[in-house]
Short mmCIF file of C-alpha atoms in Angstrom, two decimals:
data_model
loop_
_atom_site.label_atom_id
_atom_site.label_comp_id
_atom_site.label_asym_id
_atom_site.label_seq_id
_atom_site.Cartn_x
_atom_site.Cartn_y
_atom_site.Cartn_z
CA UNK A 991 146.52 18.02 146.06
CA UNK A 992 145.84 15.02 147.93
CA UNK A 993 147.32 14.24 151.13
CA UNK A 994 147.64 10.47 152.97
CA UNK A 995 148.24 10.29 156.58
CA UNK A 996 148.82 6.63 157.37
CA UNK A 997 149.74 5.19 160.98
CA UNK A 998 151.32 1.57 160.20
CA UNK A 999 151.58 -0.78 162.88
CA UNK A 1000 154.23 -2.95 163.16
CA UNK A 1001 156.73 -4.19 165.89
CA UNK A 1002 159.94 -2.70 163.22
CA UNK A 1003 162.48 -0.36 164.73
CA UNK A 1004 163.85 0.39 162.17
CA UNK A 1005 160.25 1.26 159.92
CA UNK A 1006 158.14 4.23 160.47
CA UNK A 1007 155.15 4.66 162.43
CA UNK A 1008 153.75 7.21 160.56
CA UNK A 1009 153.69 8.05 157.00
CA UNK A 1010 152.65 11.44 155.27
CA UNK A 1011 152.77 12.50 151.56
CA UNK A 1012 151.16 14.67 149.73
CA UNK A 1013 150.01 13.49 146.13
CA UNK A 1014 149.33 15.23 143.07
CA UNK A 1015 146.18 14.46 140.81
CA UNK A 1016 148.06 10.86 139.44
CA UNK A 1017 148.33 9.75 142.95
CA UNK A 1018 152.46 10.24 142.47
CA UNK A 1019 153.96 11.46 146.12
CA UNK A 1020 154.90 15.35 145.50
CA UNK A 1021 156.19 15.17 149.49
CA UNK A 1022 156.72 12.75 151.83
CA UNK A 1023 157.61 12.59 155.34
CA UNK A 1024 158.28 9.14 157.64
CA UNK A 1025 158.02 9.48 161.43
CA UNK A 1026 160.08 6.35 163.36
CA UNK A 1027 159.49 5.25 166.92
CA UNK A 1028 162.26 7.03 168.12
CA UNK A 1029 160.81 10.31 166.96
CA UNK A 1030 163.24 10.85 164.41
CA UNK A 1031 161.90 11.81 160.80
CA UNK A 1032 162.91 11.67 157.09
CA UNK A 1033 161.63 13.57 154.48
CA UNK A 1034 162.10 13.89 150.66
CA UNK A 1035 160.59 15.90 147.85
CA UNK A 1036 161.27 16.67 144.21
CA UNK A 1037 164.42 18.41 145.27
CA UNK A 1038 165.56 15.92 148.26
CA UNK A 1039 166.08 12.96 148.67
CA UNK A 1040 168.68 10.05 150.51
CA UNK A 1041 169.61 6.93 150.86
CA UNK A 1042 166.56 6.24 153.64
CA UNK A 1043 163.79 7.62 151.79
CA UNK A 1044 162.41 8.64 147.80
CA UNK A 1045 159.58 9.84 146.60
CA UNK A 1046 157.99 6.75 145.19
CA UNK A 1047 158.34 5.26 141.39
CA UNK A 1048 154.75 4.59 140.71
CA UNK A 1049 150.98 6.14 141.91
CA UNK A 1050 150.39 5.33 145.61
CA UNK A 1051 147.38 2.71 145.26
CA UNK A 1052 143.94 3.71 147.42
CA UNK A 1053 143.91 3.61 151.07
CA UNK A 1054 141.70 0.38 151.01
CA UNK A 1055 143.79 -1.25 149.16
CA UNK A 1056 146.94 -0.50 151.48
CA UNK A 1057 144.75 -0.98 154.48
CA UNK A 1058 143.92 -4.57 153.09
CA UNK A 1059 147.71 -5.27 152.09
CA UNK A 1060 149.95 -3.96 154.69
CA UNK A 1061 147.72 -3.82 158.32
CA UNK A 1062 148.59 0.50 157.49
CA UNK A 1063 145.47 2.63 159.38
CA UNK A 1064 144.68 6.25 158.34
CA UNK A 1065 142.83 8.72 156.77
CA UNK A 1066 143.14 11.03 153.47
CA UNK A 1067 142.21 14.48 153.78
CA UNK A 1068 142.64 17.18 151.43
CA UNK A 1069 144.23 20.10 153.28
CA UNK A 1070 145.22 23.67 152.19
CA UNK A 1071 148.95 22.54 152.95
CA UNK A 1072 151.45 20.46 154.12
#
């Protein structure tokens, strides 16, 4: 498994700060959790999921290339769990 740590910065209140998901060997989000300003997180996984946040439709593209599109920092680490 892969997993993306991403800080994203942004003046949003309502968007999260940080964004974690763990990937499988397509790049397709297995887990995901968003952390907001506020503190308050949101999570989803194959089993859960709401109106606020999904696991994702398609692969999550490299970390360059979201660094390049969105102004998103972080790091990808393989880990022995989430």
């Amino acid at each position: 498994m892969l997993y993306l740590w991403a800080e994203w910065i942004h003046d949003e209140a309502k968007e999260p700060v940080l964004l974690i998901s763990e990937l499988d060997g397509d790049r397709h989000e297995v887990r995901k959790v968003q952390v907001y300003r506020d503190g308050r997180a949101a999570w989803a996984d194959g089993g859960h999921e709401t109106d606020e946040i999904g696991l994702g439709e398609v692969a999550v593209p490299s970390l360059e290339f979201i660094k390049r599109a969105s102004g998103v920092q972080g790091l990808v680490r393989f880990v022995g769990g989430f």
